[in-house]
Coordinates of C-alpha atoms in Angstrom, one line a residue:
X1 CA 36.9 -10.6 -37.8
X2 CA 33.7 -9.2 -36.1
X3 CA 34.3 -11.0 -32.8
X4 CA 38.1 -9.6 -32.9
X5 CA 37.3 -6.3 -33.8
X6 CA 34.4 -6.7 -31.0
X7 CA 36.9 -8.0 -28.9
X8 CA 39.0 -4.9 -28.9
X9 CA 36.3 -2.4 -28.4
X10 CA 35.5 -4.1 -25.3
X11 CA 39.2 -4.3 -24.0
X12 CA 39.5 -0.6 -24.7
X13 CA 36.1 0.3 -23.1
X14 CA 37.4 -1.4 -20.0
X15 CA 40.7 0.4 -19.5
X16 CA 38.8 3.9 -20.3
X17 CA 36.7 3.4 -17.2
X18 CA 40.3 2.1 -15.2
X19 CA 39.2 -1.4 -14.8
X20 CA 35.8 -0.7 -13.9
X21 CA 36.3 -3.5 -10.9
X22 CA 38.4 -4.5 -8.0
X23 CA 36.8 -1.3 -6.4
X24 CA 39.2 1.1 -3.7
X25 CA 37.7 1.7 -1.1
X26 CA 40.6 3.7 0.8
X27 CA 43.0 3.6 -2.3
X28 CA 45.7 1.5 -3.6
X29 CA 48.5 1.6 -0.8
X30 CA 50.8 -1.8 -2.2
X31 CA 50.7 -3.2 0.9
X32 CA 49.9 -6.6 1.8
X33 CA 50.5 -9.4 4.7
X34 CA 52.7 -12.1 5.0
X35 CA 50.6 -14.1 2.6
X36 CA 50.9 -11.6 -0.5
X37 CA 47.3 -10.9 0.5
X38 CA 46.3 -6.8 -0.1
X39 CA 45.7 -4.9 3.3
X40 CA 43.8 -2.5 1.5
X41 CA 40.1 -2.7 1.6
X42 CA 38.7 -3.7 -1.7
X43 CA 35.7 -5.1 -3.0
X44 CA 35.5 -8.0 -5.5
X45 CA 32.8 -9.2 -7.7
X46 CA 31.9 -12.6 -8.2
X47 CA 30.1 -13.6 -11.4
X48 CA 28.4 -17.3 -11.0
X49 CA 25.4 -19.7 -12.3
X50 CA 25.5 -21.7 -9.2
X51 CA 22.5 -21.9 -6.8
X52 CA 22.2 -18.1 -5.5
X53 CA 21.8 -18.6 -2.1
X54 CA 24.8 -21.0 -1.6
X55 CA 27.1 -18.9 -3.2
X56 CA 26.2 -15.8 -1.1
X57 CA 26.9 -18.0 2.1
X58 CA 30.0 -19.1 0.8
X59 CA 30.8 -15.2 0.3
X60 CA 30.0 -14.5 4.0
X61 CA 32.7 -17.2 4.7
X62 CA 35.6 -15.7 2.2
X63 CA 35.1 -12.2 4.3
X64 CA 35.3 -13.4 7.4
X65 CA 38.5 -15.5 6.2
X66 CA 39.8 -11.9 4.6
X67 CA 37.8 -9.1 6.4
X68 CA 39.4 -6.6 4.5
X69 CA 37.7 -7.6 1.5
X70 CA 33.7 -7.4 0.4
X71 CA 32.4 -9.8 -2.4
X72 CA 29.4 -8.8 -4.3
X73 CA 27.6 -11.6 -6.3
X74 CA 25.5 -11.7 -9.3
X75 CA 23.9 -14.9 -11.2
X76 CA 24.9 -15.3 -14.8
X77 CA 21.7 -15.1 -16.6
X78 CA 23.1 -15.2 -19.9
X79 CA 27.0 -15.1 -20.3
X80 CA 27.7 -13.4 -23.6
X81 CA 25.0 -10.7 -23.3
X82 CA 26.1 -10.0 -19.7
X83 CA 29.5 -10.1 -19.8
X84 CA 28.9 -7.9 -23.0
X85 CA 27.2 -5.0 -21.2
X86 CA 29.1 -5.3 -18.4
X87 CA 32.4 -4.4 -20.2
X88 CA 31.2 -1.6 -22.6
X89 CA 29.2 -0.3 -18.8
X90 CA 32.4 -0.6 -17.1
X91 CA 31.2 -3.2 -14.4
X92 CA 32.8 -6.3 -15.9
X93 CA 33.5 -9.1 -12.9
X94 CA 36.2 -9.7 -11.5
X95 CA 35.9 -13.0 -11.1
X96 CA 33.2 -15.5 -13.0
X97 CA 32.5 -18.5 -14.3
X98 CA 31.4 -19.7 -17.7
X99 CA 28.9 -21.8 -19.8
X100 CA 31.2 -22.1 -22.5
X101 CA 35.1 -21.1 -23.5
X102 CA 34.8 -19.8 -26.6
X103 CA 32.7 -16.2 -25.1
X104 CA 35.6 -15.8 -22.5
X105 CA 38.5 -16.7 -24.8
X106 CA 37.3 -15.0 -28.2
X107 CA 37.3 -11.6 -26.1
X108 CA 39.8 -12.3 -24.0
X109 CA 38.1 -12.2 -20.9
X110 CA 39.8 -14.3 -18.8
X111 CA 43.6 -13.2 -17.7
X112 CA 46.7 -15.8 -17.2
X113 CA 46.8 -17.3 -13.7
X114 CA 49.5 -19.5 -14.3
X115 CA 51.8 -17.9 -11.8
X116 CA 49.3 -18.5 -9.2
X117 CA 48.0 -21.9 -10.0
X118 CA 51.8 -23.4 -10.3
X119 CA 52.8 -21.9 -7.2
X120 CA 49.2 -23.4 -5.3
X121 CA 50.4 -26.6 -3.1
X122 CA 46.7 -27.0 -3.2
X123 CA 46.4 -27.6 -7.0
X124 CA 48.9 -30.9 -7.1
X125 CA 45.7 -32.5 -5.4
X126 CA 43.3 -32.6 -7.9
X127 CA 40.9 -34.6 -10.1
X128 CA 43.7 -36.7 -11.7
X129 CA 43.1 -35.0 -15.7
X130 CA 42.7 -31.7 -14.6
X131 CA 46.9 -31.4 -14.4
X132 CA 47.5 -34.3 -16.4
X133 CA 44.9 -32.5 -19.4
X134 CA 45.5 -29.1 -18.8
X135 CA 41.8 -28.6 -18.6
X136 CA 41.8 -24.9 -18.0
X137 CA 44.5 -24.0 -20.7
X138 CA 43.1 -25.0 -23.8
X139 CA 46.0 -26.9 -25.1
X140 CA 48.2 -23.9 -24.7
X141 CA 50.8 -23.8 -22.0
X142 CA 49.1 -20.8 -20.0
X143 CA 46.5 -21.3 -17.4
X144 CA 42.8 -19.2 -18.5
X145 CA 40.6 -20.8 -16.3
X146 CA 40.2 -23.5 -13.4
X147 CA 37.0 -26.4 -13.8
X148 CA 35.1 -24.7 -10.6
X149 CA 32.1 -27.2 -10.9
X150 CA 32.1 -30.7 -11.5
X151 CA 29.2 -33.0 -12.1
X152 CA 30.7 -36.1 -13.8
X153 CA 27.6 -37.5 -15.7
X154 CA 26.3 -40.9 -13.8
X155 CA 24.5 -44.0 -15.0
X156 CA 21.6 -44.9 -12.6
X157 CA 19.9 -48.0 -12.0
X158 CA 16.2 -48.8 -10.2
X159 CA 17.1 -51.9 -8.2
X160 CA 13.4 -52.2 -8.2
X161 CA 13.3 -52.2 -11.9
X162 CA 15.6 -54.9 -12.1
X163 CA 14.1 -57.0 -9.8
X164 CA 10.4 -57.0 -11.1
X165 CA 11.8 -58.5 -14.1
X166 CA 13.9 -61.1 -12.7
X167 CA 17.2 -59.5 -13.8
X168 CA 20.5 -59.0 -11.7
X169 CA 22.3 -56.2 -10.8
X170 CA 25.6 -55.8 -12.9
X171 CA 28.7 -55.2 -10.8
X172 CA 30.1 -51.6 -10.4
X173 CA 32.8 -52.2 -12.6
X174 CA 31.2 -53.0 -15.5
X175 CA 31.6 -52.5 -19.5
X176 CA 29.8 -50.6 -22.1
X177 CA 28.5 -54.1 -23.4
X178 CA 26.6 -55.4 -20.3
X179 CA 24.5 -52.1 -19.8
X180 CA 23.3 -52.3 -23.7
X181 CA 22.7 -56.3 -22.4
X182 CA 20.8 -54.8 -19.6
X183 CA 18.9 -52.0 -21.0
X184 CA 17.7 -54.3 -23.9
X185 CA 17.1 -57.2 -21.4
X186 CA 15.2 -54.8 -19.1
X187 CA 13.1 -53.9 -22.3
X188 CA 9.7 -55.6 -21.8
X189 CA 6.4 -55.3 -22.5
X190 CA 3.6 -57.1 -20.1
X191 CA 1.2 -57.2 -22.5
X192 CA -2.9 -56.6 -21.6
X193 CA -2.5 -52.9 -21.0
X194 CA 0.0 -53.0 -18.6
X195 CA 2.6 -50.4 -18.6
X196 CA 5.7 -50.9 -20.9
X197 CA 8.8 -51.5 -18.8
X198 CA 11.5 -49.4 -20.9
X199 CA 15.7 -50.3 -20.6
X200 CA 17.1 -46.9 -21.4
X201 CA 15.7 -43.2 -20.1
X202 CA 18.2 -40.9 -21.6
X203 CA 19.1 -37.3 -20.6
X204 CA 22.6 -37.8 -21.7
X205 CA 23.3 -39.3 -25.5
X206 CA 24.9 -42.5 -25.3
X207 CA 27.9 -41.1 -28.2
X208 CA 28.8 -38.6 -25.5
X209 CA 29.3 -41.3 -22.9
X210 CA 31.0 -43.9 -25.3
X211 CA 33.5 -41.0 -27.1
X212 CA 35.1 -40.2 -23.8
X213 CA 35.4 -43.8 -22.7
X214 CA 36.2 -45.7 -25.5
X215 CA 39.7 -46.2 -26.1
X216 CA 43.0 -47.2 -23.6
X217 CA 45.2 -44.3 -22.9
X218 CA 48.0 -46.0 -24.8
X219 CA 46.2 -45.9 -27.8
X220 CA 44.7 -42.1 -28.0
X221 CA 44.4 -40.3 -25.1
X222 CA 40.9 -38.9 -25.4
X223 CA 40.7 -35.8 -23.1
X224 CA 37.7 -33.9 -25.0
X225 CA 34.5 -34.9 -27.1
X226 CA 34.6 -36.3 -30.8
X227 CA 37.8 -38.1 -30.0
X228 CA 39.8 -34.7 -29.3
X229 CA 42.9 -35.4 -27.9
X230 CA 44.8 -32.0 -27.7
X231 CA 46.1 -31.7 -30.9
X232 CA 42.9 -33.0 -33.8
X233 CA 39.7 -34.8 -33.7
X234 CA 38.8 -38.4 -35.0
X235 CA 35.1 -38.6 -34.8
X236 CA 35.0 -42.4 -35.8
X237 CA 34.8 -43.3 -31.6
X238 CA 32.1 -40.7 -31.9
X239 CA 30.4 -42.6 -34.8
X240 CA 30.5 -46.2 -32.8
X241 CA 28.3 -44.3 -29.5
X242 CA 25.8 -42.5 -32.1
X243 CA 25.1 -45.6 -34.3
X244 CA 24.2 -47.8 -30.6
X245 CA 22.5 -45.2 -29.5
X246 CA 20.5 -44.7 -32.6
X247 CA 19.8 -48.2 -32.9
X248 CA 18.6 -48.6 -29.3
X249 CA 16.1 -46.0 -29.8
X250 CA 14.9 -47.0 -33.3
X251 CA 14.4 -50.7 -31.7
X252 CA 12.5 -49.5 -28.9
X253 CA 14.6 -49.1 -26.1
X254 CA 14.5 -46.0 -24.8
X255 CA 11.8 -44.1 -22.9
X256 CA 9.8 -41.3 -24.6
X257 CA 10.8 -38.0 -23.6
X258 CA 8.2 -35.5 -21.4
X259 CA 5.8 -33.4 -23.7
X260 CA 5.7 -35.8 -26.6
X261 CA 2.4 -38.3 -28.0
X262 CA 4.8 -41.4 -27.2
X263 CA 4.8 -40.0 -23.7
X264 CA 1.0 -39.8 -23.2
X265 CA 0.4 -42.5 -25.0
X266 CA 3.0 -44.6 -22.6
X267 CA 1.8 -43.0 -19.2
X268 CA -1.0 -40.9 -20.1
X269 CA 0.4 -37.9 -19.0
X270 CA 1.7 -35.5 -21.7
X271 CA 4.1 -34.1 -19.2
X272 CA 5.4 -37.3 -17.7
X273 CA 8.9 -37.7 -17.2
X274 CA 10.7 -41.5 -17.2
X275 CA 12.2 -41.2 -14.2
X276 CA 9.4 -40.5 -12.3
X277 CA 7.5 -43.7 -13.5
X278 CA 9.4 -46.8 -12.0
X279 CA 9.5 -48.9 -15.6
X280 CA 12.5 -47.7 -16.7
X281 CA 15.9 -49.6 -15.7
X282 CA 18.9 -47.5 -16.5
X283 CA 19.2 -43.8 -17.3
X284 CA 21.8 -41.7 -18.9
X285 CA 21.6 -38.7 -17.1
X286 CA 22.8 -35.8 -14.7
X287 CA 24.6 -36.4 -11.5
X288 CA 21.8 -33.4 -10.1
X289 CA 19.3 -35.7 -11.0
X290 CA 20.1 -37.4 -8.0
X291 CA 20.4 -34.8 -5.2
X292 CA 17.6 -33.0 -7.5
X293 CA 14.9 -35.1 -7.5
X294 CA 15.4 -38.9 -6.6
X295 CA 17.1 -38.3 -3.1
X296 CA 15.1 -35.2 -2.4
X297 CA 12.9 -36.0 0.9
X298 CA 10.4 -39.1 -0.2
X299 CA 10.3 -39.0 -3.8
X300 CA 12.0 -42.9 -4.4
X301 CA 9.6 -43.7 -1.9
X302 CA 6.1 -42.2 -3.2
X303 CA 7.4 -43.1 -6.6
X304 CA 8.4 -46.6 -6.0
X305 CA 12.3 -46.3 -7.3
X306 CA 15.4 -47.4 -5.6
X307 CA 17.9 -45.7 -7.7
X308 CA 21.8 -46.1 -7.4
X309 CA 24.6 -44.5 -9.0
X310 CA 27.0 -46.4 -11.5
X311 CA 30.2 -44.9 -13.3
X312 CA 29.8 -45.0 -17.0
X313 CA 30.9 -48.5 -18.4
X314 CA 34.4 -48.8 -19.4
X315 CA 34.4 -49.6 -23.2
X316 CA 37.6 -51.0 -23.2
X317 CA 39.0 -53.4 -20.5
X318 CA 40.4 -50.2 -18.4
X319 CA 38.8 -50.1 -14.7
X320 CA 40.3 -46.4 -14.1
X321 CA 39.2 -44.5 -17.2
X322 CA 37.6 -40.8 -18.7
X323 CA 34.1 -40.4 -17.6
X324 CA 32.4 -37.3 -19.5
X325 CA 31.8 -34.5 -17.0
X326 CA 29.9 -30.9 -16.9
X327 CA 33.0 -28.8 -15.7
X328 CA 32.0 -25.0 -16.0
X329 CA 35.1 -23.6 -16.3
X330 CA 35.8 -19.9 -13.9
X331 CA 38.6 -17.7 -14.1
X332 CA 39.9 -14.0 -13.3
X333 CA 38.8 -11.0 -15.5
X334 CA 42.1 -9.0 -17.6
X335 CA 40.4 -6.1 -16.2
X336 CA 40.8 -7.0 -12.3
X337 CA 43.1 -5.0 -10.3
X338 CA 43.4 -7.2 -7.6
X339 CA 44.2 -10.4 -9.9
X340 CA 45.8 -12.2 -6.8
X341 CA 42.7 -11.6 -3.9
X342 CA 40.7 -12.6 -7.0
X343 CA 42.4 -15.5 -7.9
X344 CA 42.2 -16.7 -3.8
X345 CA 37.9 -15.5 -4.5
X346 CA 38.2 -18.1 -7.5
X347 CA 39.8 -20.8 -5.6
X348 CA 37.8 -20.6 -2.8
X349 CA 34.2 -20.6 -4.7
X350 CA 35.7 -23.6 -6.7
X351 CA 37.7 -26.4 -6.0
X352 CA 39.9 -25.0 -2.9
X353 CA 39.9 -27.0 0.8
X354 CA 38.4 -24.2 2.9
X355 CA 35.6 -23.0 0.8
X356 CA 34.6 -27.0 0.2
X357 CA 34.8 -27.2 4.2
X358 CA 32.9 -24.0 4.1
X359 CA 30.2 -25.8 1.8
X360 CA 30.0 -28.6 3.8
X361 CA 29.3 -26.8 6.6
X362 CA 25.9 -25.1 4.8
X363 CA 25.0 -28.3 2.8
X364 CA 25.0 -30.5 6.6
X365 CA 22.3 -28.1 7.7
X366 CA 18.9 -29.2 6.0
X367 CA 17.5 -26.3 7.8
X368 CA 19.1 -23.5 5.2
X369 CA 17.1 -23.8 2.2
X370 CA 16.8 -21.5 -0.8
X371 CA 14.4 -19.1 -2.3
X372 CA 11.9 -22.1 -3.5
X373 CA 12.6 -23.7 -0.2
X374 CA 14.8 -26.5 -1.5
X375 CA 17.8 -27.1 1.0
X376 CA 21.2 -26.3 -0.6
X377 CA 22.6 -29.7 -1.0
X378 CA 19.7 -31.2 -3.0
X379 CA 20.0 -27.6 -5.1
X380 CA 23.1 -27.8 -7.7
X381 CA 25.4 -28.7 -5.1
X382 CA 28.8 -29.7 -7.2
X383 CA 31.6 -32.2 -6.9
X384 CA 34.9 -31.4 -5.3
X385 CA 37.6 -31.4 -7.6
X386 CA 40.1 -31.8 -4.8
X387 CA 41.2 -35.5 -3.6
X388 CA 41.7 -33.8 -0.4
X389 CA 40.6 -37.3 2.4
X390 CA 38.7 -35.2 4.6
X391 CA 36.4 -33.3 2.0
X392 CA 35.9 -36.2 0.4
X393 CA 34.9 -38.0 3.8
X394 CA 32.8 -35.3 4.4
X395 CA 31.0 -35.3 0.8
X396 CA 30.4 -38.8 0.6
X397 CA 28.1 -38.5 3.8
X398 CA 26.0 -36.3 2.1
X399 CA 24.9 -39.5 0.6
X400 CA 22.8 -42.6 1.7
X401 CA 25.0 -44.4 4.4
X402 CA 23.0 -47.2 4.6
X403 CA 24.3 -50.7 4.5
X404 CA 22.6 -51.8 1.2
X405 CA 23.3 -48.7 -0.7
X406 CA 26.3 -46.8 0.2
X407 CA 28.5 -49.7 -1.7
X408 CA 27.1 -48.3 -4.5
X409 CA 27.8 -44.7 -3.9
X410 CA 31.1 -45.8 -2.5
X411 CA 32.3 -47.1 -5.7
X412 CA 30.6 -44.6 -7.9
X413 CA 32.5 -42.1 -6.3
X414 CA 36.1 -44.2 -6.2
X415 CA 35.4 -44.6 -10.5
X416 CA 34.9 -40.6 -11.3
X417 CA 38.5 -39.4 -10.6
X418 CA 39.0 -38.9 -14.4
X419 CA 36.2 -36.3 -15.3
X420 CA 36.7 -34.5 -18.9
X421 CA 34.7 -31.5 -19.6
X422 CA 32.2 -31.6 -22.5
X423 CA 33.9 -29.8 -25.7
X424 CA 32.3 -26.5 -25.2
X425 CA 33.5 -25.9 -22.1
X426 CA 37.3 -27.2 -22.8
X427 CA 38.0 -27.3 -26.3
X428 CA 38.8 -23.7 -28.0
X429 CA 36.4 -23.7 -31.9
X430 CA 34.2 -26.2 -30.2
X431 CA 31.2 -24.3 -29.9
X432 CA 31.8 -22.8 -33.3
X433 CA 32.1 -26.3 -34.5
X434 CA 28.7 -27.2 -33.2
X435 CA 26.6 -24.4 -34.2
X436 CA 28.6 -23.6 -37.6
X437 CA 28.3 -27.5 -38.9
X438 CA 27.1 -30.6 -36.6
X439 CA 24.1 -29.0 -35.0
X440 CA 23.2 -26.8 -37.9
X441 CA 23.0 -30.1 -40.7
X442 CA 21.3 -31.9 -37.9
X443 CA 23.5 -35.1 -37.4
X444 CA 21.6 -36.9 -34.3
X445 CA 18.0 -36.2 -36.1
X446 CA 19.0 -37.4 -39.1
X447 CA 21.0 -40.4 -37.7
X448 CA 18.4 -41.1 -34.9
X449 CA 15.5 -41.5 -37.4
X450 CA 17.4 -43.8 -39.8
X451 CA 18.2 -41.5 -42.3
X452 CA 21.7 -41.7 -42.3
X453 CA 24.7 -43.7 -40.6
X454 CA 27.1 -41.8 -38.2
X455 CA 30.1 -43.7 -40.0
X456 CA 28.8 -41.6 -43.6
X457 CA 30.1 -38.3 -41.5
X458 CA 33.3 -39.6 -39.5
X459 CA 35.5 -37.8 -42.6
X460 CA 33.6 -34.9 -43.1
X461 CA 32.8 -34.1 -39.4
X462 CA 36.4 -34.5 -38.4
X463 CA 38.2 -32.1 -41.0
X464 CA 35.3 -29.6 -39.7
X465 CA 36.0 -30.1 -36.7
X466 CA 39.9 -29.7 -36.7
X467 CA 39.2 -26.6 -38.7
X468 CA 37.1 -24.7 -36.5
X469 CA 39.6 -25.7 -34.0
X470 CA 42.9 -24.5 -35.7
X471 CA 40.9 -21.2 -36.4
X472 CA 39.9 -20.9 -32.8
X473 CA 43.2 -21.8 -31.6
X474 CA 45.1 -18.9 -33.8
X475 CA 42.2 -16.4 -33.3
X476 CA 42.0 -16.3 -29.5
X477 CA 45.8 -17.1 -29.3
X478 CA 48.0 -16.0 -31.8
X479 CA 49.0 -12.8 -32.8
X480 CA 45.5 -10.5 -32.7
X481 CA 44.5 -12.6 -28.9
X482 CA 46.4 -13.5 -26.5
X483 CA 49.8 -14.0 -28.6
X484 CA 51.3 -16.8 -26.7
X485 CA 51.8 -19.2 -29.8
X486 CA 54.9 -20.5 -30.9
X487 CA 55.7 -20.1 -34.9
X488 CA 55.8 -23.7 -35.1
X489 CA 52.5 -24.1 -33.6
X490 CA 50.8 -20.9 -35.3
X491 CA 52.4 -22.6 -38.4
X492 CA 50.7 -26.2 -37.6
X493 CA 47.4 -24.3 -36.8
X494 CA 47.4 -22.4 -40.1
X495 CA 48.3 -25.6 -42.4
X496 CA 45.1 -27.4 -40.7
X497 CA 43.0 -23.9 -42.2
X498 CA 44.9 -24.1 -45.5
X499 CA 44.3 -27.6 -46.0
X500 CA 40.7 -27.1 -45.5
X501 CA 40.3 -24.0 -47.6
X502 CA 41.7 -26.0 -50.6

C-alpha cells in the first residue's frame, strides 16, 4: 500500500511540473516528417548504466541521424533513489534503462510502447524468446520495456588447463553432465606444495544455469528463473542445480572466492581471484569477463590462460535451448512528451540496426578509450539482440579470428539465440520474492554448507514464489496500476493470494 500510495504522489508530482522532460525548445508545433518523426526541436534525456563514454558517442550519432533533436545522458547510479528524486524534482528521463522491473513497474514508470514495437519491421528480427516470451511485457499483453542489453552468461574453459592434466576438450555441444565430468576430472591436487588445480571457478551459481536449461520446451517452457514459465513457478528444476552445485563445492570442486583464508591459503594472496591463476578448468561466469579481463591486451598471455567460450550445457538432449542471460530491460517514461522520438532514442541505444552499426563503428577503433583508459569494446560492450547478418558479421570480428580459436567463439555465439533474463529483471514480484523470503531465510548458505537439502524447500519456495508474483501482477497491473487485466485474469491472480493467505 505504501509503494502505491508512493506511486501516485510521484505520478501527480510529474504532471504538476508538465512532464518535466521532452523539453521545447521552440514549442510544440505537431508537425512532423514523412517518418512521423517531430520537426520541432526538442531535447530528450537518456537514463543508462552502460559504460559512460560509449553511450555519449552513441548520442552524437542519434543527433546527427535527427539534428533536430539533442540527447542529454546521465549514468544510473542507483535506480530507485534516482528515478525517485527525479520525479518529485520534475526531471524524470525520458528514456532509461533498469536494474530491476519491479522499481519501474510498481510506480509505473515505464509507458506502453506496444503501438510502436508492433508496427517496428525491425523487431520481427530478434533474439528468438524475446517475441516468442514477451520479455518486455511481463506476461501481460502490453509492451513496458525492450531487453536493451544482453550478456547471455558463458561457460569458459582454459585449454591450458585441460591439457596439463591430460584431459580433452568436450565438444561445443555438450550436456550439463560432461562439464560436472570435467570440472570433477579437472579437480587435482599435485601433491608436495604444488598448487591445487581446481574444476569449477564460479561467478555464476550453477541452479541459475541448470533452471533455465533444464527441461524440453514440450514439457514446460521455462522462460524465467525458479522454473517460471509465464503463469506459476515449480522450483523443483531449481532444487536439482542447487543440490549439484552444493555438492560440488562441499567435495571440493570449486575455487575459493577473492578476500577469503581458502584463497590465501590456495595462492597466498588474500585478494587473488581464480581466474587469474591458470588452475582452474571451467568457470561459471559473466560474458564481460571476457572482453573485461581475459581478452583485454596480454592478460591470457602474462597469466598463462587460453580461455574459450562455451554455451551452457543442455540438460536435456535439446541442442537449441534457454541459456540464462543479464537483459537490463529500458523503456519510455509515462511522463515523456515526445513518446515516439523517445521510443526511436530507445531503440537506437538498444537493440536497433543503426545504433549497433553506430557501436561497431566506436568499438573497431582501439584508439577511443574511456575515462580509465580502457577501450570501449573491452568496457561493458553488450550483445546485439538483433539477428540482423551484417551486425552480427561485424560483432563476431570483435573476437579472436584466429584459426584455432574462432571455432569456438563461432559456435558459442550460433548456441545463445535463446537468452532469458534473470527473474528480477523479467518477472513482475520477483524481486519481492527474493528479498521478502529466499534471500532473507538464506537458502544457498544454508544449502551450500550442508545444512539443509534444496528438495526440503521446492513446496514452500514455490507457493512463495507464485504469491509474490500474483500480488505483483494485480498491484502493478490491475485496477490501482496500469489496469490492463482481464476479470478472469485479476480473478486467477487473486485466488493464487487467497490460497496463500489461508
Amino acid at each position: 500500500m505504501k509503494k502505491r500510495i508512493l506511486a501516485l504522489v510521484l505520478a501527480v508530482a510529474m504532471c504538476l511540473v508538465a512532464f518535466g522532460c521532452g523539453d521545447k525548445k521552440g514549442g510544440k508545433t505537431g508537425k512532423v516528417d514523412e517518418n512521423g518523426v517531430t520537426l520541432d526541436e526538442i531535447t530528450l534525456t537518456f537514463w543508462h548504466i552502460e559504460d559512460e563514454t560509449t553511450i555519449n558517442m552513441l548520442a552524437e550519432k542519434f543527433m546527427e541521424k535527427y539534428p533536430n533533436i539533442t540527447v542529454e545522458c546521465r549514468v544510473i547510479e542507483d535506480m530507485a533513489t534516482d528515478l525517485s528524486a527525479a520525479a518529485q524534482a520534475g526531471t524524470f528521463p525520458d528514456v532509461f534503462e533498469g536494474t530491476d522491473s519491479d522499481t519501474a513497474l510498481a510506480n509505473m514508470y515505464w509507458a506502453d510502447i506496444s503501438e510502436y514495437w508492433n508496427n517496428d519491421p525491425e523487431t520481427k528480427n530478434l533474439m528468438a524468446t524475446v517475441n516468442e516470451y514477451g520479455i518486455g511485457c511481463f506476461d501481460t499483453n502490453k509492451r513496458y520495456a525492450a531487453p536493451m542489453i544482453c550478456w547471455p552468461c558463458a561457460v569458459f574453459i582454459d585449454r591450458n588447463v585441460v591439457k596439463t592434466l591430460n584431459l580433452e576438450m568436450p565438444r561445443t555441444d555438450w550436456t550439463w553432465d560432461e562439464m560436472i565430468d570435467l570440472i570433477k576430472k579437472a579437480t587435482v591436487d599435485p601433491g608436495a606444495g604444488q598448487m591445487k588445480y581446481f574444476g569449477l571457478g564460479a561467478l555464476n551459481r550453477l541452479d541459475s544455469l541448470y533452471g533455465i536449461a533444464a527441461c524440453s520446451r514440450a514439457e514446460r517452457a521455462i522462460k524465467g528463473e525458479f522454473g517460471f514459465d509465464g503463469n506459476d513457478f515449480d522450483l523443483s528444476y531449481w532444487a536439482v542445480g542447487e543440490q549439484q552445485f552444493s555438492d560440488l563445492k562441499l567435495g571440493g570442486y570449486c575455487a575459493p572466492e577473492t578476500e577469503t583464508q581458502e584463497m590465501e591459503d590456495w595462492t597466498g594472496d588474500w585478494e587473488e581471484w581464480f581466474g587469474a591463476t591458470g588452475h582452474v578448468a571451467v568457470f561459471s561466469e559473466g560474458f564481460w569477463t571476457f572482453q573485461n579481463i581475459w581478452g583485454n591486451g596480454t592478460y591470457q598471455e602474462d597469466r598463462g590462460l587460453d580461455i574459450v567460450p562455451y554455451v551452457t550445457p543442455n540438460v536435456v538432449d535439446e541442442k537449441e535451448h534457454n541459456v540464462i542471460a543479464n537483459m537490463y530491460m529500458g523503456g519510455v517514461s509515462t511522463s515523456c512528451e515526445y513518446p515516439y522520438e523517445a521510443y526511436l532514442l530507445l531503440k537506437f541505444m538498444g537493440w536497433g540496426i543503426d545504433g549497433w552499426k553506430a557501436r561497431l563503428e566506436i568499438y573497431n577503433d582501439p584508439t577511443i578509450t574511456n575515462a580509465a583508459g580502457v577501450p570501449l569494446k573491452n568496457s561493458q560492450m553488450p550483445m546485439p539482440m538483433t539477428l540482423n547478418e551484417e551486425v552480427w558479421a561485424g560483432y563476431k570480428a570483435l573476437f579472436p579470428q584466429d584459426e584455432e580459436h574462432k571455432p569456438y567463439w563461432d559456435a558459442f555465439f550460433d548456441s545463445i539465440t535463446r537468452p532469458v533474463p534473470y527473474g528480477w529483471y523479467s518477472i513482475a514480484g520477483y524481486w519481492n520474492f527474493c528479498d521478502q523470503y529466499f534471500n532473507k531465510i538464506g537458502i544457498h548458505t544454508l544449502v551450500d554448507n550442508g545444512t539443509a537439502k534444496a528438495a526440503d524447500y521446492v513446496v514452500e519456495a514455490t507457493e512463495q514464489a507464485n504469491y509474490y508474483h500474483a500480488e505483483a501482477m494485480i498491484d502493478y497491473f490491475g485496477p490501482d496500476g496500469y489496469d490492463i487485466l482481464s476479470e478472469e485474469e485479476l480473478a486467477k491472480y487473486q485466488a493464487v493470494v487467497d490460497a496463500f493467505a489461508q
